[in-house]
CSV table of C-alpha atoms (C1' of nucleotides) in Angstrom, one decimal:
chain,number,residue,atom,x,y,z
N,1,UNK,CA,5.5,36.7,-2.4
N,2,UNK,CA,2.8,39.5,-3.4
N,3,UNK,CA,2.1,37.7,-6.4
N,4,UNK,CA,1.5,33.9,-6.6
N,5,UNK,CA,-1.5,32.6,-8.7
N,6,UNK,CA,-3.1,30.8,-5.9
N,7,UNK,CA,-5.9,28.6,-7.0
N,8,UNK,CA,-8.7,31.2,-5.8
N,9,UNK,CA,-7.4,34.1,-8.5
N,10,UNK,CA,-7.5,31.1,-10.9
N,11,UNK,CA,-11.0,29.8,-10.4
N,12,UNK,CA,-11.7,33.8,-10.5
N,13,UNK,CA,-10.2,33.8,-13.7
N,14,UNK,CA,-12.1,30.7,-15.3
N,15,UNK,CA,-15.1,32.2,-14.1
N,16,UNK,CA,-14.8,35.2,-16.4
N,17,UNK,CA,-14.8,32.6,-19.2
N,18,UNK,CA,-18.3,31.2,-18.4
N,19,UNK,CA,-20.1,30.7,-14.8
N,20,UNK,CA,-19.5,27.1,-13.8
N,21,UNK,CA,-20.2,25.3,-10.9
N,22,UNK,CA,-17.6,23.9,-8.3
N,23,UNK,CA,-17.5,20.6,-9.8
N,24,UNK,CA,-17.8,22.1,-13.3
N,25,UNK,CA,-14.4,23.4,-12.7
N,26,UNK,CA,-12.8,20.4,-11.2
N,27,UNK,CA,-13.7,18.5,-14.5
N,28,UNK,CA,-12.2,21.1,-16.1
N,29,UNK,CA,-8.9,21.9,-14.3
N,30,UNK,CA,-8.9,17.4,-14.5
N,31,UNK,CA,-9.0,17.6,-18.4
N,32,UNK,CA,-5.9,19.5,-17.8
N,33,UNK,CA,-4.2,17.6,-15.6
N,34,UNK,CA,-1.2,17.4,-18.1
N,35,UNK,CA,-0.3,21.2,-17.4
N,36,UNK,CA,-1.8,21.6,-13.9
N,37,UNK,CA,-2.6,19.3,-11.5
N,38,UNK,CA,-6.0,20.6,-10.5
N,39,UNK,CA,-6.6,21.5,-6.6
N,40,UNK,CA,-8.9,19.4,-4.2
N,41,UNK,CA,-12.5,19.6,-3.1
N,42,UNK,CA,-10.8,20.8,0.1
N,43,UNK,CA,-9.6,23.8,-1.2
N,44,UNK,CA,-12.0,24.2,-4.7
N,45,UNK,CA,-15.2,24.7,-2.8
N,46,UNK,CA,-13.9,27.0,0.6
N,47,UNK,CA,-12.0,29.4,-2.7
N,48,UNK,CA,-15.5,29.9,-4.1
N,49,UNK,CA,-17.2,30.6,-1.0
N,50,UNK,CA,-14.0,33.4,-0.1
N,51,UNK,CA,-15.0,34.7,-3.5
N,52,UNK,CA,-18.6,34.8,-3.1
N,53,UNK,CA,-17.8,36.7,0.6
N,54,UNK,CA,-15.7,39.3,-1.1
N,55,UNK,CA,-18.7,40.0,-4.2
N,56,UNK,CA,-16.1,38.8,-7.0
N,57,UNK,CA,-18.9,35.8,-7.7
N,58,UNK,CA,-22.3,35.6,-7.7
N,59,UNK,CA,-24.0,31.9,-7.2
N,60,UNK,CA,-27.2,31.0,-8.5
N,61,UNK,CA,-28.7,27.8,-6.5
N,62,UNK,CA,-30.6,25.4,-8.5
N,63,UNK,CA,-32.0,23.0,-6.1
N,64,UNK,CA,-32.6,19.5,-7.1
N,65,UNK,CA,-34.7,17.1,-5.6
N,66,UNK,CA,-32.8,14.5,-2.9
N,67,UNK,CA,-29.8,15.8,-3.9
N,68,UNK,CA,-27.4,18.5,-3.0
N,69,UNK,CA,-28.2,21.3,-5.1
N,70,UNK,CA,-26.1,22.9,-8.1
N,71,UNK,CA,-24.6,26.4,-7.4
N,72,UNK,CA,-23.5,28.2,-10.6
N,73,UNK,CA,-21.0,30.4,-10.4
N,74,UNK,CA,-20.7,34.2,-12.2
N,75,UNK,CA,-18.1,36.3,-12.0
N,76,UNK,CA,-19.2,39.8,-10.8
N,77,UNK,CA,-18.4,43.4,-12.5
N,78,UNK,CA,-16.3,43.6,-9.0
N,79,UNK,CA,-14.5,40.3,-9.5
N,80,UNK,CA,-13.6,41.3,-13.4
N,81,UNK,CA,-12.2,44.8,-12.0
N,82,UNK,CA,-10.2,42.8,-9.4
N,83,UNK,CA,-9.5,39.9,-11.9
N,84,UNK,CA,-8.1,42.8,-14.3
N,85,UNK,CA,-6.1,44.5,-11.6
N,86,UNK,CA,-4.4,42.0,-11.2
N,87,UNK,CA,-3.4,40.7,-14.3
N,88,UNK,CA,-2.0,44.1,-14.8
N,89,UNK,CA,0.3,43.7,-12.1
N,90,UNK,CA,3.7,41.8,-13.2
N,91,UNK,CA,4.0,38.4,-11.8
N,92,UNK,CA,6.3,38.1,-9.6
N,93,UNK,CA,9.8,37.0,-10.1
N,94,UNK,CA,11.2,33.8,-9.6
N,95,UNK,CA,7.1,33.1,-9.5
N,96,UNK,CA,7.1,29.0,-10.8
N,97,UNK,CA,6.2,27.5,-13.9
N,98,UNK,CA,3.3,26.7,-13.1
N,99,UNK,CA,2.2,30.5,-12.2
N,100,UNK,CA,3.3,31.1,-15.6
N,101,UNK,CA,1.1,28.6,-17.5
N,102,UNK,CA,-1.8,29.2,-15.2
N,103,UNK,CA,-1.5,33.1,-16.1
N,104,UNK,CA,-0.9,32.1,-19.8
N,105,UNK,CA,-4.0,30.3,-20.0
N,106,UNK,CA,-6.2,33.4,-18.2
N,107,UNK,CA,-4.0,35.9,-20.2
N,108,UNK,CA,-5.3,34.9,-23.8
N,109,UNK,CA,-9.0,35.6,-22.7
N,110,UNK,CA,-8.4,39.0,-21.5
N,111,UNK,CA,-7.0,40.9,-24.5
N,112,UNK,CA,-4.4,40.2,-26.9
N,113,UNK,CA,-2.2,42.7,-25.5
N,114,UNK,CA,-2.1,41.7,-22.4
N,115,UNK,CA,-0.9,37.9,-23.5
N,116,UNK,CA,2.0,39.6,-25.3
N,117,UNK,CA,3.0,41.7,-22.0
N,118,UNK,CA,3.0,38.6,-20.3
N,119,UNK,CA,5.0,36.6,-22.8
N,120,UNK,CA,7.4,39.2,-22.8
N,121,UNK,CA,7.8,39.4,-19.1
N,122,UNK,CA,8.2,36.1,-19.0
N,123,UNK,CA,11.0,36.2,-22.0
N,124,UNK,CA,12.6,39.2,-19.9
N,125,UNK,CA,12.9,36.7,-16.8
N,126,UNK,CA,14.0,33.9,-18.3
N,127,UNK,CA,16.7,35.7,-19.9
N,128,UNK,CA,18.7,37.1,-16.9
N,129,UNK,CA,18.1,33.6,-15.4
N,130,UNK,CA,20.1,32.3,-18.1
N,131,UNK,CA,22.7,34.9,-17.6
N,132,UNK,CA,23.0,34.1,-14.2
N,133,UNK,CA,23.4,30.6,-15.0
N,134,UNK,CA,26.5,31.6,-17.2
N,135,UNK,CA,28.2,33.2,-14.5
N,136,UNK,CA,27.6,29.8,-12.2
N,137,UNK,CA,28.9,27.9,-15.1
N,138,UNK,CA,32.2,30.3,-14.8
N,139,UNK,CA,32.2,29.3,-11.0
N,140,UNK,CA,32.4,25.6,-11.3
N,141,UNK,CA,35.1,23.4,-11.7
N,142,UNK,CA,35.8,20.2,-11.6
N,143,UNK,CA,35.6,19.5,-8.1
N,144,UNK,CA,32.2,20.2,-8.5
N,145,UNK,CA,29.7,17.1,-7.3
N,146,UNK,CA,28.1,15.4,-10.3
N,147,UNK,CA,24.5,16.1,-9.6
N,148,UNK,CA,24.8,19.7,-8.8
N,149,UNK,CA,26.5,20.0,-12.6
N,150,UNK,CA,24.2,17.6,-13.9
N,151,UNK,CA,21.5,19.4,-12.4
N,152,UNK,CA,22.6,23.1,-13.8
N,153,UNK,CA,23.0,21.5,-17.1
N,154,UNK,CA,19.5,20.4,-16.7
N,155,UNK,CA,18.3,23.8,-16.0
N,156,UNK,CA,20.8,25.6,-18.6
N,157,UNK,CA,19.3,23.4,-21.4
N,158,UNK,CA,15.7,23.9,-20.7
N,159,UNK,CA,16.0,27.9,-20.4
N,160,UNK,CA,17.6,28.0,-23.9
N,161,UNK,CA,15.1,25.8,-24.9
N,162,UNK,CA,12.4,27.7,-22.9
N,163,UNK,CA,14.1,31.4,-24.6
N,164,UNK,CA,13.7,30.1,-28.1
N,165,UNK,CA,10.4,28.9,-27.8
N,166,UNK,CA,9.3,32.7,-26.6
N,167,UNK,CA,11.1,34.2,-29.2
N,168,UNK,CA,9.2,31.8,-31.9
N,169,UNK,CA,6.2,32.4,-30.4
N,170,UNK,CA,6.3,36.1,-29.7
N,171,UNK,CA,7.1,36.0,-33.4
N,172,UNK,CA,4.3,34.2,-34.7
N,173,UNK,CA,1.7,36.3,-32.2
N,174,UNK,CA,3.1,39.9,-33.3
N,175,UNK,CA,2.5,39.3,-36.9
N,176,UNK,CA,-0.9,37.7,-36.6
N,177,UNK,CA,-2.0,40.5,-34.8
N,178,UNK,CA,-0.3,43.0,-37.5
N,179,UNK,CA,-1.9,40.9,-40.3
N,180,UNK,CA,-5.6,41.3,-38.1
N,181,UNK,CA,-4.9,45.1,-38.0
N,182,UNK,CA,-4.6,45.5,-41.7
N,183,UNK,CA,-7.6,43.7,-42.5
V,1,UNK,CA,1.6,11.9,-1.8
V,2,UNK,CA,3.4,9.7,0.0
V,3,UNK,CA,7.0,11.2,-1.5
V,4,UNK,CA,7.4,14.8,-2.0
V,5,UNK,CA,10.6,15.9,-1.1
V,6,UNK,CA,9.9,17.9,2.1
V,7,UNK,CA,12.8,19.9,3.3
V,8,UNK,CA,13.3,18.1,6.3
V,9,UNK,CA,14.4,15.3,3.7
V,10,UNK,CA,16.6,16.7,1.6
V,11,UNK,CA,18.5,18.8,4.4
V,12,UNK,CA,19.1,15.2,6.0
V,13,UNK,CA,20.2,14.3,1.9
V,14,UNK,CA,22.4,17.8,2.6
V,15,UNK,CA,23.7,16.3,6.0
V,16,UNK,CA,24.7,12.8,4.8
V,17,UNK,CA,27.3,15.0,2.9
V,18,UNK,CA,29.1,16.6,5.4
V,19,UNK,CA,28.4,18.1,9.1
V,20,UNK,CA,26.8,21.4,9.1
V,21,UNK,CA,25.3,24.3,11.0
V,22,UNK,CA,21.8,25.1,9.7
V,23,UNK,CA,23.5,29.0,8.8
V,24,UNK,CA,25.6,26.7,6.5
V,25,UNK,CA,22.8,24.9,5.3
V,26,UNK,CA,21.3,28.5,4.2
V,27,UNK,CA,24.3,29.6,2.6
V,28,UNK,CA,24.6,26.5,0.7
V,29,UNK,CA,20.9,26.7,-0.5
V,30,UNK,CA,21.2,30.0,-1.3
V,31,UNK,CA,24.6,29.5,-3.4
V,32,UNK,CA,22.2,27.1,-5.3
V,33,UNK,CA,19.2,29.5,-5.7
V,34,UNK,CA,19.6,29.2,-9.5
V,35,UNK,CA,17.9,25.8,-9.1
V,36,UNK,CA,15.7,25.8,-6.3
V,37,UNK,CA,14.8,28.5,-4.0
V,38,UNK,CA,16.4,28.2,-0.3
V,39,UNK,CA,13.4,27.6,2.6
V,40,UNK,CA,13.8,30.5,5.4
V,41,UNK,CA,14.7,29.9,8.7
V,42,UNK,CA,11.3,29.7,9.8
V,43,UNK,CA,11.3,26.1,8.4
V,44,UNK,CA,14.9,25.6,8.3
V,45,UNK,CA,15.3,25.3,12.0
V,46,UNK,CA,12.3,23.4,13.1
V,47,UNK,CA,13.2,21.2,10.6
V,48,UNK,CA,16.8,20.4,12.3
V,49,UNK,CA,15.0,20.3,15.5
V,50,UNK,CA,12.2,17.7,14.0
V,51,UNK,CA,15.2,15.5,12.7
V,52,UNK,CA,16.8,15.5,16.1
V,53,UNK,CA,13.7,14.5,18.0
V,54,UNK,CA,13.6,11.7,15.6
V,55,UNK,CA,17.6,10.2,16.2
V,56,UNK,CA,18.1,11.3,12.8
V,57,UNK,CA,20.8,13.8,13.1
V,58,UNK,CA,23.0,14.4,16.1
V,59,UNK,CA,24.2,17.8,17.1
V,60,UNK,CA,27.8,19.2,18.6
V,61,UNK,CA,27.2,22.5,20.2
V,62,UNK,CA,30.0,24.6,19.9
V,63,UNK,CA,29.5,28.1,22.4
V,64,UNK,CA,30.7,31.3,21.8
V,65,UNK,CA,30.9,33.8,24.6
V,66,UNK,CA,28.2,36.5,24.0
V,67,UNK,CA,26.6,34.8,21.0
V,68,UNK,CA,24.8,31.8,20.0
V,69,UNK,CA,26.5,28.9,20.3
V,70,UNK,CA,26.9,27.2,17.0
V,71,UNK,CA,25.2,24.0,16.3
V,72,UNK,CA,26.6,21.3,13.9
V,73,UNK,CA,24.3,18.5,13.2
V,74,UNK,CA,25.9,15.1,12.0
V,75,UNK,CA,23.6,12.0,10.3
V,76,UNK,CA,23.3,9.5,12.2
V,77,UNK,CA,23.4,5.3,11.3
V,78,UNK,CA,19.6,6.0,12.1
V,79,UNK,CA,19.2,8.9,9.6
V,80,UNK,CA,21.5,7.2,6.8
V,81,UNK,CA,19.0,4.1,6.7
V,82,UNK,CA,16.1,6.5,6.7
V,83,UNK,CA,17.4,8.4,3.8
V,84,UNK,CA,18.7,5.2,2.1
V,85,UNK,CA,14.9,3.5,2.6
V,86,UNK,CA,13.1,6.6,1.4
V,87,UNK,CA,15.7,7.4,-1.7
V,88,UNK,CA,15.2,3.5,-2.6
V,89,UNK,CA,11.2,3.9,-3.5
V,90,UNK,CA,10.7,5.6,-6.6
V,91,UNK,CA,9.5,9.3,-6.4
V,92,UNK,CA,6.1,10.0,-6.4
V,93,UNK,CA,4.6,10.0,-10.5
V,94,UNK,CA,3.5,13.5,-11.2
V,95,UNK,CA,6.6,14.6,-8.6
V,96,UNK,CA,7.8,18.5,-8.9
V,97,UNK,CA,10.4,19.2,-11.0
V,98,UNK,CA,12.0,20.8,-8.0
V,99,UNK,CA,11.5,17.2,-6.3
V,100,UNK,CA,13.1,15.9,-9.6
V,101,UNK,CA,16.5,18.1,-9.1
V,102,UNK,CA,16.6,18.2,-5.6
V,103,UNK,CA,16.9,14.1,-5.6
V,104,UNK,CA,19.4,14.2,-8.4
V,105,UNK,CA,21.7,16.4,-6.2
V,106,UNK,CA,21.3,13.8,-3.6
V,107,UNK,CA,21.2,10.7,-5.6
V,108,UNK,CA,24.6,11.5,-7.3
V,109,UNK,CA,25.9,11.5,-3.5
V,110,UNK,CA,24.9,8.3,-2.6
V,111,UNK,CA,25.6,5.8,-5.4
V,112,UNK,CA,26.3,5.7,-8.9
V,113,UNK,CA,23.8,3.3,-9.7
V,114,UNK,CA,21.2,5.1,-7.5
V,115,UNK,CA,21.8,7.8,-9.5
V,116,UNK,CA,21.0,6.0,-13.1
V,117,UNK,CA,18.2,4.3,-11.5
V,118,UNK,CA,16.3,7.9,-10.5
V,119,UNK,CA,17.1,9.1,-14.1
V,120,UNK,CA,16.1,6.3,-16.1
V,121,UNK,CA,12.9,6.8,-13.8
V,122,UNK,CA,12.4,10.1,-14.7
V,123,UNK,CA,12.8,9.0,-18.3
V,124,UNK,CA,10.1,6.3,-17.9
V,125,UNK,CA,7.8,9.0,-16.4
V,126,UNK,CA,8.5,11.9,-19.5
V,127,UNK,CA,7.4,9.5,-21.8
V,128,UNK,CA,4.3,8.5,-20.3
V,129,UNK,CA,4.1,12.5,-20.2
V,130,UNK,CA,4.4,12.8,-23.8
V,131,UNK,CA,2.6,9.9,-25.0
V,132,UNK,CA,-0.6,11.3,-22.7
V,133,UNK,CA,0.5,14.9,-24.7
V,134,UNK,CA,0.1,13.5,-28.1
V,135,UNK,CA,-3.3,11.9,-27.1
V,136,UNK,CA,-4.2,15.2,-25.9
V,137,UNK,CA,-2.9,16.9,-29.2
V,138,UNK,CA,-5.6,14.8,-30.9
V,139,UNK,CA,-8.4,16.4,-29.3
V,140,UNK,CA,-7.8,19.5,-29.7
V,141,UNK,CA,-9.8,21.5,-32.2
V,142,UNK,CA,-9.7,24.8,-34.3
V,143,UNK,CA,-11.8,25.9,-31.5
V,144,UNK,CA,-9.2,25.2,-28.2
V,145,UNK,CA,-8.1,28.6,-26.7
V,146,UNK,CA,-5.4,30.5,-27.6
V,147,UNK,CA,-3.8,30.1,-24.5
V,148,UNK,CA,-4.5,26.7,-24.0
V,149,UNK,CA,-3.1,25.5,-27.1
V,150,UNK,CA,0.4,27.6,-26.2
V,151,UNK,CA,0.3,26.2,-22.6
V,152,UNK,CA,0.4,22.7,-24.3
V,153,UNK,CA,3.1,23.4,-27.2
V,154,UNK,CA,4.9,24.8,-24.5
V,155,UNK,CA,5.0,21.6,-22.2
V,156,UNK,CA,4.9,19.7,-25.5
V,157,UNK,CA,8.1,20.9,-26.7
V,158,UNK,CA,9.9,20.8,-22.8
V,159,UNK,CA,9.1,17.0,-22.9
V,160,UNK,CA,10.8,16.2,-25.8
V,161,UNK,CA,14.1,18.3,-25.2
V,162,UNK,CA,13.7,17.0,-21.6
V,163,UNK,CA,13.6,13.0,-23.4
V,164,UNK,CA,16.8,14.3,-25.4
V,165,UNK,CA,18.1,15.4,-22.4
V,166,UNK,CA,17.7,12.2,-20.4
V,167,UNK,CA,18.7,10.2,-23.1
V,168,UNK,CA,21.8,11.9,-24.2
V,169,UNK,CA,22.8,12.1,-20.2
V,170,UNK,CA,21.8,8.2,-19.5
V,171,UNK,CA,24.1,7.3,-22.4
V,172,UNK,CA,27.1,9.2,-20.9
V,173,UNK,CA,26.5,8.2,-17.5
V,174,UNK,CA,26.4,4.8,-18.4
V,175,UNK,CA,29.6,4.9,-21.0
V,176,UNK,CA,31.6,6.1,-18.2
V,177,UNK,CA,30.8,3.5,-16.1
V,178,UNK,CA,31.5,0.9,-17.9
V,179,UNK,CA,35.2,2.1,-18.6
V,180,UNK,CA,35.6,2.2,-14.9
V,181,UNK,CA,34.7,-1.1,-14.3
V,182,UNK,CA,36.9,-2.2,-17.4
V,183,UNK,CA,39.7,-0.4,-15.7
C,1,DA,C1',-23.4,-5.8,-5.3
C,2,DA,C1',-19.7,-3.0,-6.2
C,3,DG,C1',-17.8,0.8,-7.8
C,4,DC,C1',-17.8,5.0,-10.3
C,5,DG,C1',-19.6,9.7,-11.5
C,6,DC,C1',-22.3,13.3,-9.8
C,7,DA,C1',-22.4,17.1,-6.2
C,8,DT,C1',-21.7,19.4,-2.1
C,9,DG,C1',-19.2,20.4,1.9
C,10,DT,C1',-16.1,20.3,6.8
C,11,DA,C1',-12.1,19.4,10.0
C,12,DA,C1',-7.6,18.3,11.0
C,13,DA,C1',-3.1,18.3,9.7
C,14,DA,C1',0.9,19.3,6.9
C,15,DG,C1',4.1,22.3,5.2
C,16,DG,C1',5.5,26.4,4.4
C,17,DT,C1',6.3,31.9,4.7
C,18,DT,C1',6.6,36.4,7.0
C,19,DA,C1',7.5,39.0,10.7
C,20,DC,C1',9.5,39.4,15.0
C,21,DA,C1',13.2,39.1,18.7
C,22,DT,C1',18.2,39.3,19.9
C,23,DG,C1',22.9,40.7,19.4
C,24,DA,C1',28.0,40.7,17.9
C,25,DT,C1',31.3,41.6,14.0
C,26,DT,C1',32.8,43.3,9.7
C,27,DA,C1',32.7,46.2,5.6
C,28,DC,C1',31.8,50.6,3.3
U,1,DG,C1',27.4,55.6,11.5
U,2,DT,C1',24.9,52.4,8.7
U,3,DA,C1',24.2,48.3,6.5
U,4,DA,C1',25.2,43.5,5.7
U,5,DT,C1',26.7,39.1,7.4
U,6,DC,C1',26.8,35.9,11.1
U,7,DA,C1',23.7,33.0,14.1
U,8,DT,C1',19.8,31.3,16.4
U,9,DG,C1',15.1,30.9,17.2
U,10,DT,C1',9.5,31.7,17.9
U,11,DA,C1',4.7,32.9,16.7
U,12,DA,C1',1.1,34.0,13.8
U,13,DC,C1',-0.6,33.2,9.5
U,14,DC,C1',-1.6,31.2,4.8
U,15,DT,C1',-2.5,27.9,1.6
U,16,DT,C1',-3.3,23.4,0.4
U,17,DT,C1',-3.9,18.4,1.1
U,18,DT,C1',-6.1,14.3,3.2
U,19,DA,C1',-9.6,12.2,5.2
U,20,DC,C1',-14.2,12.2,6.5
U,21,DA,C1',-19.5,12.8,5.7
U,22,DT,C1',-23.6,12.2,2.8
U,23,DG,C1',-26.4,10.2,-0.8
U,24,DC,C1',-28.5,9.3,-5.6
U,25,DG,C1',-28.2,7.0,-10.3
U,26,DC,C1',-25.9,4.4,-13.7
U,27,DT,C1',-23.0,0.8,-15.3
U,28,DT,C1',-20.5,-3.8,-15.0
DNA sequence: AAGCGCATGTAAAAGGTTACATGATTAC
DNA sequence: GTAATCATGTAACCTTTTACATGCGCTT
């Protein structure tokens, strides 16, 4: 896959919020363990030092005293060009949920455009999954196993569920913006 | 996590169904890529082999002159217990969704009441989900990020149709029952 | 005195993907 | 004649988790 949001773009992406440190951003990602659940030490810290080898970050060291000391994080001009890049890039299809929220999330601190593009995208994909799922539904009958239909019913109801809630929202979001404009 | 559901697992949930080749298993996966995206054959067959080493399967190896033979694994009594022990403890809290489906496909397979204990499970586990979402909703300010506060109407509104959903399946499943038994 | 929060990291293992290797048969 | 399907497998690589290592300060 060319395209998965793998936990170093992400921490790449925070970072252009506000330089944090390693454990900064744990705390962080752990407030938000009800949409994400946030990556280990084990891959948090070796992410930031790949990012610091490749000049997306920059760390300032603040020693402390008989303790380990604390390394601020700052995204470079380098790491915004690549963070940007990126972003621009469609995600990939069939990417998972979680991709999704994780790119929502970045997507509304780059520019309001881009969160739209990304909404849409994601509207565009969700719809021919739920066409495919109609032509499934033509291909089963009755002889299919329980789980497997209760399973695509599972599915069929949430991407209805899922279209409806991009429609509403890509609603709401294009006249706010319109309303912005013409102040 | 001591329960994700590995592919090694749920082809050995696939095999308790009927005898297959691991092209079948492919094909199979594949025909169900609207819910869960088939593994390649670089896991695929290592995973046959790794169930074989372990008693868990048994394979019939049918050759063919000038071509791979074909290879049929079978479950064993070894492999039904293990899948029977593993699908008896409740699935990892904070499991996949693709862990959720994949079980139900299996669970359905095994026994009826196996099948309305993983669900009502999955019920208990939603609506710790949504309770911790509402506590959530409360502190969030004017201030919370754009994306941050879409992320969580997002998930906030898939819990509750996912609740429905649970609920309106649990009471059919459960109806049904009950007239078979009164037959 | 025990445990948690702070704060950094490393090493081994798990679990997977991608690309490679081989080769016949069938469909367009 | 070119591509897809059938059919098996290996090797190198990638990403992430788990477990380990260290140690201070605060709360219960």
């Amino acid at each position: 896959m060319a395209n998965a949001t793998s936990i170093r773009r992400f921490i790449l992406g925070l970072l252009a919020r506000q330089p944090m440190s390693g454990y900064d951003i744990k705390r962080f990602l752990k407030s938000m363990s009800w949409l994400i659940d946030s990556p280990s030490f084990g891959s948090l810290y070796p992410a930031l030092h790949s990012l610091l080898e490749g000049d997306l970050v920059t760390v300032e060291v603040i020693p402390r005293q008989d303790k380990p000391s604390r390394k601020i994080y700052s995204i470079t001009e380098t790491g915004k060009r690549a963070l940007r890049e990126w972003m621009e890039q469609p995600i990939a299809s069939g990417a998972s949920l979680k991709a999704f929220l994780m790119r929502l999330i970045l997507a509304s601190n780059l520019s309001h455009a881009g969160l739209l593009v990304h909404l849409r995208q994601r509207r565009a994909e969700v719809a021919i999954h739920h066409r495919t799922l109609q032509e499934v539904a033509g291909a089963m009958d009755a002889g299919t196993d329980l789980g497997e239909r209760l399973a695509f019913d599972y599915v069929l109801t949430m991407a209805t569920v899922e279209l409806d809630w991009l429609d509403r929202v890509l609603d709401q979001l294009s006249q706010s913006r319109s309303s912005v404009e013409a102040t």
